[in-house]
Coordinates of C-alpha atoms and ligand atoms in Angstrom, one line a residue:
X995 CA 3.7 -28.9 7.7
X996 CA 4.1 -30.3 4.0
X997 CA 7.3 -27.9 3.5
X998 CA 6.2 -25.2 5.0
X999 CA 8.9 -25.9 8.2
X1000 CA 10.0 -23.0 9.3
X1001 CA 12.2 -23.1 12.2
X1002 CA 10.3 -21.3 15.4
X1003 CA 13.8 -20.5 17.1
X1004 CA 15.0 -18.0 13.5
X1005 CA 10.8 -16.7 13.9
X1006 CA 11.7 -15.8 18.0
X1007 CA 15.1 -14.9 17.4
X1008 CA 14.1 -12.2 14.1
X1009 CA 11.0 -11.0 16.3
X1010 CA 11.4 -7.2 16.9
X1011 CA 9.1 -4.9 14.9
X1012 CA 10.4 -4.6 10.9
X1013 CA 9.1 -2.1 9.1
X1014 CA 8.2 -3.1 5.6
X1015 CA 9.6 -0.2 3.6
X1016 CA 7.4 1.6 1.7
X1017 CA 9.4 4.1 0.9
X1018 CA 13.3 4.8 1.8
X1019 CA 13.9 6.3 4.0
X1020 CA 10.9 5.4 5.9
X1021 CA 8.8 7.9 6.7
X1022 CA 9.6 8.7 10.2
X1023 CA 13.1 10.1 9.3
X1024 CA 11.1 12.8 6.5
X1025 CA 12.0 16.6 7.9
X1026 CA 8.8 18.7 9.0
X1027 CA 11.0 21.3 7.3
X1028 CA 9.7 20.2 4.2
X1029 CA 7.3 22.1 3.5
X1030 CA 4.5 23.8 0.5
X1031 CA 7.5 25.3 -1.3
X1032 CA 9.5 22.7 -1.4
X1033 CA 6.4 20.5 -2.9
X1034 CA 5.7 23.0 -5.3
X1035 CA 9.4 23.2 -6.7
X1036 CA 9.6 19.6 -7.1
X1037 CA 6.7 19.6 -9.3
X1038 CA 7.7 22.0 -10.9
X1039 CA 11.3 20.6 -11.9
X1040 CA 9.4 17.4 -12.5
X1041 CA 7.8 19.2 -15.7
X1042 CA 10.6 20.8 -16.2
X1043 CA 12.2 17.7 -17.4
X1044 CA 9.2 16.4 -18.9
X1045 CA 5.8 18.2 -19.3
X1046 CA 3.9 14.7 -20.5
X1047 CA 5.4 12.2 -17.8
X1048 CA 3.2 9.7 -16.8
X1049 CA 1.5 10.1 -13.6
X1050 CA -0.4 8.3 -10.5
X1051 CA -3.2 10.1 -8.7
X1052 CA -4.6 8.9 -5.2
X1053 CA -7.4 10.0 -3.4
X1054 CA -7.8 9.5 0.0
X1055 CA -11.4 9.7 1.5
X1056 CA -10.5 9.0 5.3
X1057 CA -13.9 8.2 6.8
X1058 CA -15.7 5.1 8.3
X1059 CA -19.3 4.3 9.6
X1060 CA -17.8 1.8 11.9
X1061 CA -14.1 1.6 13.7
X1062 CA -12.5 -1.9 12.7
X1063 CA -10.3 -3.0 15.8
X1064 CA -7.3 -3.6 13.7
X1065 CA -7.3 -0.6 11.7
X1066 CA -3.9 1.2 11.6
X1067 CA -5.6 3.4 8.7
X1068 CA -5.8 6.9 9.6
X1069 CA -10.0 7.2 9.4
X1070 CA -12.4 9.7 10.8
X1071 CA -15.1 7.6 12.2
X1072 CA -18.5 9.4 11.9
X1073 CA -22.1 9.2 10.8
X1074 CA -22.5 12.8 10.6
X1075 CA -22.8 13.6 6.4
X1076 CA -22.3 16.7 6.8
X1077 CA -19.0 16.6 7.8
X1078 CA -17.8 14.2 4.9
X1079 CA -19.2 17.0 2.6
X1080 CA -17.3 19.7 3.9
X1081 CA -14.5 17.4 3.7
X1082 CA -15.3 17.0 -0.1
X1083 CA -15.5 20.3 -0.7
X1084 CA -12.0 20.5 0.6
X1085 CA -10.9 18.1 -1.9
X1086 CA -12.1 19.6 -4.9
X1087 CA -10.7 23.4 -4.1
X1088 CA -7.1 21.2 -3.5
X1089 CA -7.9 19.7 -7.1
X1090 CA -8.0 23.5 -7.8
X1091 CA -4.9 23.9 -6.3
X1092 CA -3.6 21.8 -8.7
X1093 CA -5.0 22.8 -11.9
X1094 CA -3.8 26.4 -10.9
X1095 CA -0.2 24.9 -10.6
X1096 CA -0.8 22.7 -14.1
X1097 CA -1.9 26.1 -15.6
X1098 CA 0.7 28.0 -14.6
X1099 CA 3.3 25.7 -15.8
X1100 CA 1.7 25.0 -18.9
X1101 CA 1.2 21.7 -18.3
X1102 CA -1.8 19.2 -19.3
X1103 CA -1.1 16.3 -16.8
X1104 CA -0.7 13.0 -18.1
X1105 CA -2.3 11.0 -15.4
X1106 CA -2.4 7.7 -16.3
X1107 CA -4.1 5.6 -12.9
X1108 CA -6.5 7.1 -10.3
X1109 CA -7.1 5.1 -7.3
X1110 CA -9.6 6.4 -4.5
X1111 CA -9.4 4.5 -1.0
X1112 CA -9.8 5.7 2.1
X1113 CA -11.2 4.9 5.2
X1114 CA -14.0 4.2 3.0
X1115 CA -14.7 5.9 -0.1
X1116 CA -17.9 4.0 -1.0
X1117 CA -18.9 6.1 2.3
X1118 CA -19.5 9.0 -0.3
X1119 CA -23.4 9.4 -1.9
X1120 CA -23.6 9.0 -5.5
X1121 CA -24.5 13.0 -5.6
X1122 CA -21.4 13.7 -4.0
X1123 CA -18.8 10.8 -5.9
X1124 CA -20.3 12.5 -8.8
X1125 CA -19.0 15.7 -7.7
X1126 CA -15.6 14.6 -7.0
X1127 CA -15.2 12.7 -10.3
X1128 CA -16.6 15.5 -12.5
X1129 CA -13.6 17.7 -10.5
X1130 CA -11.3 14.7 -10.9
X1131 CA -12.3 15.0 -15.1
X1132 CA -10.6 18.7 -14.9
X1133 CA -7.5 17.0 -14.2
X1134 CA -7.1 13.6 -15.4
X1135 CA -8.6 12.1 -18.8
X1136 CA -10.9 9.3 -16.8
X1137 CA -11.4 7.7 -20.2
X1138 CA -8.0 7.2 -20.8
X1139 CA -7.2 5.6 -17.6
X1140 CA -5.1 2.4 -17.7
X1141 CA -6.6 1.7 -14.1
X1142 CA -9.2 3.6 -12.1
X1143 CA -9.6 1.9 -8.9
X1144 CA -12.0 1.8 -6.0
X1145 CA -11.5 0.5 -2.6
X1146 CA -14.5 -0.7 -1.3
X1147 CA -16.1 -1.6 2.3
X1148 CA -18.1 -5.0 1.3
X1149 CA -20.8 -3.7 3.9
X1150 CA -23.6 -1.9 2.7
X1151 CA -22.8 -2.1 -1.0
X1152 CA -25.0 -3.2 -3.6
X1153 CA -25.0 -4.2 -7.2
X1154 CA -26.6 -1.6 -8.3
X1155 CA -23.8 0.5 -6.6
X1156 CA -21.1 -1.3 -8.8
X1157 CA -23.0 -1.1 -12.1
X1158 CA -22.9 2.6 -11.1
X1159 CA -18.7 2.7 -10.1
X1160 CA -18.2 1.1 -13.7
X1161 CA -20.0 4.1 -15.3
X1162 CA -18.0 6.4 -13.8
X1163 CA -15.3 5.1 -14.8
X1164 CA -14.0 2.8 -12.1
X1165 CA -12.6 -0.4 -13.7
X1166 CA -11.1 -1.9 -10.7
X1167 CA -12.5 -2.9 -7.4
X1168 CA -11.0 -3.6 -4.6
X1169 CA -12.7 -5.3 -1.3
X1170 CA -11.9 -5.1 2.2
X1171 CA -12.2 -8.7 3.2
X1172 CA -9.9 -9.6 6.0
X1173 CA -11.1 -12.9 7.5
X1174 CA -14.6 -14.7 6.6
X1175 CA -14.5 -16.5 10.0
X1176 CA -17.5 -14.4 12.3
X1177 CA -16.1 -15.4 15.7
X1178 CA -13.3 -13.4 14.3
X1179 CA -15.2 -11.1 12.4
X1180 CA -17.8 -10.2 16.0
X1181 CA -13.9 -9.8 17.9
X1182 CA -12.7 -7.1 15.4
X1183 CA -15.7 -5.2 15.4
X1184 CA -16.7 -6.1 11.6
X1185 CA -19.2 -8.5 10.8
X1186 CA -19.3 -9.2 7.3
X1187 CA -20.5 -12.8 6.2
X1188 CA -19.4 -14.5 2.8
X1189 CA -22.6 -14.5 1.4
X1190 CA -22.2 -10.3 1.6
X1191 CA -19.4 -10.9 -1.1
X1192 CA -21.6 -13.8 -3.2
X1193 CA -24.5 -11.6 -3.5
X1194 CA -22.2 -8.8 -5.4
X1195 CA -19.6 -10.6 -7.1
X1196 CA -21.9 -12.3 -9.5
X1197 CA -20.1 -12.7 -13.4
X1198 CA -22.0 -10.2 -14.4
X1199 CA -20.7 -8.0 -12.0
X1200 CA -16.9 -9.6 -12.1
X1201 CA -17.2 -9.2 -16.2
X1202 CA -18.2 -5.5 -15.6
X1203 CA -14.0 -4.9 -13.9
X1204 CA -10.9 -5.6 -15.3
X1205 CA -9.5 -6.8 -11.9
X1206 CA -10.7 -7.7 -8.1
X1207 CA -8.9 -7.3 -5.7
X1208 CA -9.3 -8.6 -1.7
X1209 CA -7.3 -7.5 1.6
X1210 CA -7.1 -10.2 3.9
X1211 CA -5.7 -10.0 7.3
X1212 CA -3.5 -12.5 8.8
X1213 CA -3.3 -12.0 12.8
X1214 CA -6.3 -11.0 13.7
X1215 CA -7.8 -12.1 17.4
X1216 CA -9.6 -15.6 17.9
X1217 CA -8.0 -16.4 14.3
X1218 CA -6.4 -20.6 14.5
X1219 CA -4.8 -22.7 11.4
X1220 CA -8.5 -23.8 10.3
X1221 CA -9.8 -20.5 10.3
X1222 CA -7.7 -18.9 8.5
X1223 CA -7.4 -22.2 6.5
X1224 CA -11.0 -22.5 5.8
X1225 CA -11.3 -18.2 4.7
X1226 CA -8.1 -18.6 2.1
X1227 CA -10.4 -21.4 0.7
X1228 CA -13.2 -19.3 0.4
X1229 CA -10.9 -16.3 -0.8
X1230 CA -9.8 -18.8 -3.8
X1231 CA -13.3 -19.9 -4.6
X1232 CA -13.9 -16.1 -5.6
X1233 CA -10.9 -16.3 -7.1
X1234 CA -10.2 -12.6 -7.2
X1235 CA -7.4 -11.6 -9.7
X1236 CA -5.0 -9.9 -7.0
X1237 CA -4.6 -10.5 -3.3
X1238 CA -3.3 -8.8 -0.6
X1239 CA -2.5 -11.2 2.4
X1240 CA -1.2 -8.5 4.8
X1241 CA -0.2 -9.4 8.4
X1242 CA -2.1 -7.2 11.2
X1243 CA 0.3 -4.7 12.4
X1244 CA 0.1 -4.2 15.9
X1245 CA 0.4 -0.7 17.6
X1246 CA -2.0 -0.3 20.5
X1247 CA 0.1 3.2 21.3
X1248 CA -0.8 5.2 18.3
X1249 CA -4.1 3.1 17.2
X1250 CA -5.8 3.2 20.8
X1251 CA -8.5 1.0 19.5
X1252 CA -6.4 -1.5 19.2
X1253 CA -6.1 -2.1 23.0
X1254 CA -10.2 -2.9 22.5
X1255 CA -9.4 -6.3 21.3
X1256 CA -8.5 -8.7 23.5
X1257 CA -4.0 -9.0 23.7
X1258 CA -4.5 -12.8 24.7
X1259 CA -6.6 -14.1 21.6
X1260 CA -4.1 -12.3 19.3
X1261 CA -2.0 -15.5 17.6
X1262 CA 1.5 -15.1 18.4
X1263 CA 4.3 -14.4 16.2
X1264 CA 5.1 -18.5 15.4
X1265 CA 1.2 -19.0 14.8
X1266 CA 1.3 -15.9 12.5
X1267 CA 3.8 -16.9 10.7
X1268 CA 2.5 -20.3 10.4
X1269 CA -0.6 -19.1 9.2
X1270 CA 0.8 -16.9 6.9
X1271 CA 3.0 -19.5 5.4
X1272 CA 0.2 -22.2 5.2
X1273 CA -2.0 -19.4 3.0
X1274 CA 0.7 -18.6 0.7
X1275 CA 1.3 -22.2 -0.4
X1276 CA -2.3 -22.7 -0.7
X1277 CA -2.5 -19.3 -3.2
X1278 CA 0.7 -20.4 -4.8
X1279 CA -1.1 -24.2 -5.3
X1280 CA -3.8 -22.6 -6.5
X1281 CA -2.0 -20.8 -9.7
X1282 CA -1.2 -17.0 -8.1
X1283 CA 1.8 -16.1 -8.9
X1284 CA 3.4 -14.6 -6.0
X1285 CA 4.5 -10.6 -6.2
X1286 CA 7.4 -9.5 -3.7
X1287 CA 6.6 -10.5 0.1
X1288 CA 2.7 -10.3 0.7
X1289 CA 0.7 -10.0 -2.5
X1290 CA -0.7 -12.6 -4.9
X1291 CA -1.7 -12.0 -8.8
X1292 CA -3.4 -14.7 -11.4
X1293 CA -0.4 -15.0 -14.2
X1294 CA -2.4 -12.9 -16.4
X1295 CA -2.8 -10.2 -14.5
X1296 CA -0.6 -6.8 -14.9
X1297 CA 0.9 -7.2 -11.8
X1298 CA 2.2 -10.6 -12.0
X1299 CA 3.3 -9.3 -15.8
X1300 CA 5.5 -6.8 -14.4
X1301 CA 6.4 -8.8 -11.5
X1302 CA 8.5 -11.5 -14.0
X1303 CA 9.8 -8.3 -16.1
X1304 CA 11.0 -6.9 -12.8
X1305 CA 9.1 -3.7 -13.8
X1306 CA 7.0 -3.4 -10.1
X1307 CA 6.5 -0.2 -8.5
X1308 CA 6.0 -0.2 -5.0
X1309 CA 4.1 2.6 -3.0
X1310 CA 1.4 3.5 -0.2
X1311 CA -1.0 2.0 -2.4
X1312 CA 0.7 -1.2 -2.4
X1313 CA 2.5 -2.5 -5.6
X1314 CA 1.5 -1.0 -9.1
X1315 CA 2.5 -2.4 -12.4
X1316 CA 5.5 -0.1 -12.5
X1317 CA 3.7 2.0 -15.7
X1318 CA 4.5 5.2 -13.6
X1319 CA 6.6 6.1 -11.0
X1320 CA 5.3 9.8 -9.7
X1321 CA 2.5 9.6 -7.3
X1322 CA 0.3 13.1 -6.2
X1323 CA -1.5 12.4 -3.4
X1324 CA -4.8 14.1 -2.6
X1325 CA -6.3 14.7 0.7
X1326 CA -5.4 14.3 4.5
X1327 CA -2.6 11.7 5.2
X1328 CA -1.9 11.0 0.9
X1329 CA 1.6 10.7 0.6
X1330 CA 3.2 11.9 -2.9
X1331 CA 5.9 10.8 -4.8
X1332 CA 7.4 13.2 -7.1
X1333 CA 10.8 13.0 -8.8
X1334 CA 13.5 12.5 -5.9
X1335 CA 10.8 14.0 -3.8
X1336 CA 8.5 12.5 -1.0
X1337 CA 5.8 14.7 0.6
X1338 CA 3.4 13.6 3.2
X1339 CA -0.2 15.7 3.5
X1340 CA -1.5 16.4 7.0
X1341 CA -3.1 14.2 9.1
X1342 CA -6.4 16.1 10.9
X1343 CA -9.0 17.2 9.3
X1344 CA -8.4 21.2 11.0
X1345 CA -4.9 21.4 9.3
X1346 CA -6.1 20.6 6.5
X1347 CA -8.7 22.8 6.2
X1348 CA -6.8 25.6 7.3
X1349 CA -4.0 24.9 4.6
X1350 CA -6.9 24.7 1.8
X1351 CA -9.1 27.3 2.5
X1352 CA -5.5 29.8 2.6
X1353 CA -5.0 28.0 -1.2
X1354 CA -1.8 26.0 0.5
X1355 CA -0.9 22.7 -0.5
X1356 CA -1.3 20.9 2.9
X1357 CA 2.3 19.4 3.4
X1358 CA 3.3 18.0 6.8
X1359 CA 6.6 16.9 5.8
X1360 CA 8.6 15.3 3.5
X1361 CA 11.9 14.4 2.3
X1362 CA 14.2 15.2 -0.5
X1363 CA 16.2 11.8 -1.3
X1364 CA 20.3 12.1 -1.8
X1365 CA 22.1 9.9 -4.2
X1366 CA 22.5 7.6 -1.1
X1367 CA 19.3 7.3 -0.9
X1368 CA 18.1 6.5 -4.2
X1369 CA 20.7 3.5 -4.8
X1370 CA 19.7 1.9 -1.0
X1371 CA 16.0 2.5 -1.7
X1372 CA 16.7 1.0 -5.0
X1373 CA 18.4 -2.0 -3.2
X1374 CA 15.9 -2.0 -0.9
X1375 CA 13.0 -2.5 -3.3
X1376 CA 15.0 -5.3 -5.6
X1377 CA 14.9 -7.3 -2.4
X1378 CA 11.4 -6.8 -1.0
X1379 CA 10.0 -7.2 -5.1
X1380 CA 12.2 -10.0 -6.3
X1381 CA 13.8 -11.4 -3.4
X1382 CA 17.2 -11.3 -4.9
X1383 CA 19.6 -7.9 -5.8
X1384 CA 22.3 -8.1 -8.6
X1385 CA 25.3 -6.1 -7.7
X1386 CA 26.3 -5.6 -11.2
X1387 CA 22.8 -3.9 -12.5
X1388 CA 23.0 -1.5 -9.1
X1389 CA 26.7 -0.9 -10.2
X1390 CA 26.2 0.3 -14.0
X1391 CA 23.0 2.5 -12.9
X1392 CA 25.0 4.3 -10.7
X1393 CA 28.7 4.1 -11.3
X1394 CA 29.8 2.4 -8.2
X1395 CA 31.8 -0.2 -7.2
X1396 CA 29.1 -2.8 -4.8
X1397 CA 31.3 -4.7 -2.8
X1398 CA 33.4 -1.3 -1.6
X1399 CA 30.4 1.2 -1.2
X1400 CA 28.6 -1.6 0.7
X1401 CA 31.4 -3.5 2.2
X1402 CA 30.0 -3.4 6.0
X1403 CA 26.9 -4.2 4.9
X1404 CA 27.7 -7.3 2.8
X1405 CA 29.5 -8.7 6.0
X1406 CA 26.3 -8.2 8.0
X1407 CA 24.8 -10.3 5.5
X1408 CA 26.9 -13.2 7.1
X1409 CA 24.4 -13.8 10.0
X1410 CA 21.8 -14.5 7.9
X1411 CA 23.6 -16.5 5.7
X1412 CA 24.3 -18.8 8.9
X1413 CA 20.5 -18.7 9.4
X1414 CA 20.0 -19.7 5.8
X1415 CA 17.9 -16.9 5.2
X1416 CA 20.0 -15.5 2.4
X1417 CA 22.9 -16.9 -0.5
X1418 CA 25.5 -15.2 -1.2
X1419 CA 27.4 -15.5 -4.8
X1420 CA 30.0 -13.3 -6.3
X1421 CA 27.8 -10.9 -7.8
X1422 CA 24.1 -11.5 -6.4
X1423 CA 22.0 -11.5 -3.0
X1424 CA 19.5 -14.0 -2.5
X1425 CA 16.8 -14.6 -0.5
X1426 CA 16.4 -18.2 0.0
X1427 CA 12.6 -19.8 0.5
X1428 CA 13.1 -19.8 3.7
X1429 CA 14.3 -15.8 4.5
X1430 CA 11.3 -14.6 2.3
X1431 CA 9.0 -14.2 5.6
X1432 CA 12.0 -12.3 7.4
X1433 CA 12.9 -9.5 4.3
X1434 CA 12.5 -6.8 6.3
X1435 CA 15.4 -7.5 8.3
X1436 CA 17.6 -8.1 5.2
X1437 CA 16.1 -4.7 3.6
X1438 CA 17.0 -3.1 7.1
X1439 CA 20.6 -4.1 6.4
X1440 CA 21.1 -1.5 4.5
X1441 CA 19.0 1.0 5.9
X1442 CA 21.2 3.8 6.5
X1443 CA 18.9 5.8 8.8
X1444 CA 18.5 3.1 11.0
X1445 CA 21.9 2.4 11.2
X1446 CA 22.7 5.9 12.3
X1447 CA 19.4 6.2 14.8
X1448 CA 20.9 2.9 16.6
X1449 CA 24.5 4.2 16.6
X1450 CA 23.1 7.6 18.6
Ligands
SAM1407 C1 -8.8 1.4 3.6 S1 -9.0 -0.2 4.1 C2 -9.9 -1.0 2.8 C3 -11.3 -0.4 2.4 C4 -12.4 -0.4 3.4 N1 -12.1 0.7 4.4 C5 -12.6 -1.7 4.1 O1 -12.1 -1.9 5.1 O2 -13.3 -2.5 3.5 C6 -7.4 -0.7 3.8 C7 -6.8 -2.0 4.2 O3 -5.8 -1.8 5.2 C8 -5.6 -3.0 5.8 N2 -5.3 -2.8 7.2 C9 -6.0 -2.1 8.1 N3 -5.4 -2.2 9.3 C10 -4.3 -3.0 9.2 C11 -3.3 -3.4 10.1 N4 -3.4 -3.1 11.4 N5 -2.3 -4.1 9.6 C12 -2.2 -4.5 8.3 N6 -3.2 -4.1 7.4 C13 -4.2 -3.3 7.9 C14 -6.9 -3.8 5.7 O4 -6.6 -5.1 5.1 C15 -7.8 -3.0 4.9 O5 -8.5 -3.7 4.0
SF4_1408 S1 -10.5 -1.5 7.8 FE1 -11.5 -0.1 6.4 S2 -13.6 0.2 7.2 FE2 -12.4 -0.7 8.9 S3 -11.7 1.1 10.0 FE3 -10.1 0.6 8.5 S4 -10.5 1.8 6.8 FE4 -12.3 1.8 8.0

């Protein structure tokens, strides 16, 4: 497979579910203790160091006209209007919430990228987007953004509908695409033909943005090589200036629409991985430059800029440029990232209505990191972003001595050496061409929750 060979035995043999680390610890081990309070001190220690640090606002708009097979996303699926403007309404008194806390502390925030995604936030009328970005204007200076991003569902969407995103602001776009193959497309519930994307990417429209970006999903059902083969090709004609080649995550038990599709055309792991390899040497032949396990940037864009400075930043919206490293999350399921703070919002739409309404910040949980923490998660993102982790840098950022605070884990390492998924050297870890597809196993090595959970 012109150097692609990967050996099917190391793709069976590393085959159990790995999560990807978004954050560290992941979020399953965050304490439902965590609660408003603890939110609002964070943020509030956070300006206490710093009343002007540089922050990341997301919006999450959770609903969907249509349910996707695949989708892990937490969406609301309706057609019901009303129901998405109550839940707007909602937003823009939590925006409240925050300009209340801002006020009190004195503080003009210095948000420096909005993204809105969802579900589907191009769901939203034009009377109501303009609702939520004149709200969005009490907080954040829109003209000022260094990125103000839109996800966007291909379907239904017009030109005119972009040239309208731009003046308001939005200056990049990013499109659900997932697979251009419709036997695919009709077995996932989303039928979406190429000539849906040719109609609105025009360079008119493309010159309009400072960056497009695509989703596409390797995995899905009735998907073979020259499927996926053939939609990569297509992907690179558009020649969008980011890509996100994600791998369908399966979990039929919490996403019960999952179980719609049918379990025997799913490819299996070896096909997957095949197919995922075959895409990334065609982007990589194709002059993306490749950022940490699953994402692809042209060499001028930000992303690959701060990819070669090692400046990434890695969060639920997927990697960022690494500008700004605090995150507030808005809206049911946002997860926010504030100093050594993580705090996840709640998931239905009735808690968090009955946390807004009561003027509450509608924290499910979340999880305040040790010093532990910070230096694994650390670790933990070198590997995942770069592939490779320099003992020495992790040593003078946090005054310890590598090879005796991690000495177990550093043995474990020995396995996959022997797999020749990783090198070892005196004072660096790297992950060799080969290991790239299986870093989630080397990040779990020194995942310290997961070692204790398994040690229960
Ligand atoms: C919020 S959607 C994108 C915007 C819009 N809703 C759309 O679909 O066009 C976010 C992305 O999550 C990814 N995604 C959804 N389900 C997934 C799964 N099971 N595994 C991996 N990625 C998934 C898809 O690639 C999707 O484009
Ligand atoms: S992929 Fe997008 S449109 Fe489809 S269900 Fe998920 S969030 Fe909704």
């Amino acid at each position: 497979m012109n150097g692609l060979l990967v050996d099917m035995n190391l793709v069976k043999k590393y085959s159990t579910e790995v999560f990807m680390y978004v954050e560290y610890p992941h979020k399953s081990f965050w304490s439902l203790e965590f609660k408003e309070e603890d939110f609002k001190t964070a943020l509030e220690d956070l300006f206490l160091r710093r009343k002007d640090i540089p922050l990341l606002l997301y919006v999450h708009i959770p609903f969907c006209l249509q349910q996707c097979l695949y989708c892990t996303c937490r969406t609301v699926i309706t057609r019901n209007y009303e129901k998405i403007k109550s839940y707007l309404n909602l937003l823009l008194r939590e925006i409240d919430l925050f300009r209340n806390l801002f006020d009190k502390n004195s503080v003009t925030p210095n948000f420096r990228e909005v993204h809105i995604g969802g579900g589907s936030p191009t769901i939203l009328h034009e009377e109501e987007f303009d609702l939520l970005i004149d709200k969005l204007q009490s907080i954040a200076e829109i003209k000022n953004l260094s990125e103000f991003a839109l996800e966007i569902d291909p379907r239904g969407m017009t030109k005119e509908k972009l040239r309208y995103y731009r003046s308001r602001g939005i200056n990049r776009i990013s499109f659900g695409v997932q697979e251009f193959d419709l036997n695919v497309q009709k077995a996932v519930n989303r039928v979406q033909p190429p000539e849906l994307l040719e109609e609105l990417l025009t360079p008119e429209i493309k010159n309009l943005f400072t960056g497009v970006n695509f989703d596409i999903l390797c995995g899905l059902p009735r998907q073979n090589r020259e499927s996926f083969r053939k939609t990569i090709d297509i992907v690179t004609k558009f020649s969008p200036e980011r890509i996100a080649l994600l791998t369908m995550c399966y979990s039929p038990e919490f996403s019960k629409h999952q179980k719609l599709m049918n379990k025997s055309e799913i490819p299996d792991l070896c096909e997957r991985t095949t197919f995922f390899l075959e895409s990334t040497q065609t982007l990589l032949n194709n002059g993306y430059v490749r950022v940490g396990l699953e994402h692809f940037a042209k060499p001028t864009d930000d992303l690959s800029k701060a990819a070669e400075n090692k400046m990434l930043f890695w969060c639920g919206l997927g990697y960022t440029p690494g500008r700004y490293h605090n995150v507030i999350g808005l809206g049911t399921s946002s997860t926010s990232v504030i100093g050594d703070c993580y705090a996840h919002n709640v998931y239905e739409l009735s808690n968090y209505e009955a946390a807004v309404t009561n003027n509450v910040f509608p924290i499910y949980r979340g999880h305040k990191m040790s010093n532990d923490d910070v230096i694994r998660g650390d670790i933990i993102k070198a590997l995942r972003s770069y592939f490779s982790l320099d003992y020495r840098q992790i040593e003078e950022k946090y005054d310890i001595e590598f090879e005796i605070y991690f000495k177990e884990e550093i043995a474990a390492l020995d396995e996959f050496v022997k797999d020749g998924l990783v090198e070892l050297s005196d004072n660096t870890i790297t992950i060799t061409e080969l290991g790239k597809v299986f870093t989630g196993f080397v990040c779990r090595n020194f995942d310290r929750y997961v070692a204790v959970a398994q040690t229960a």
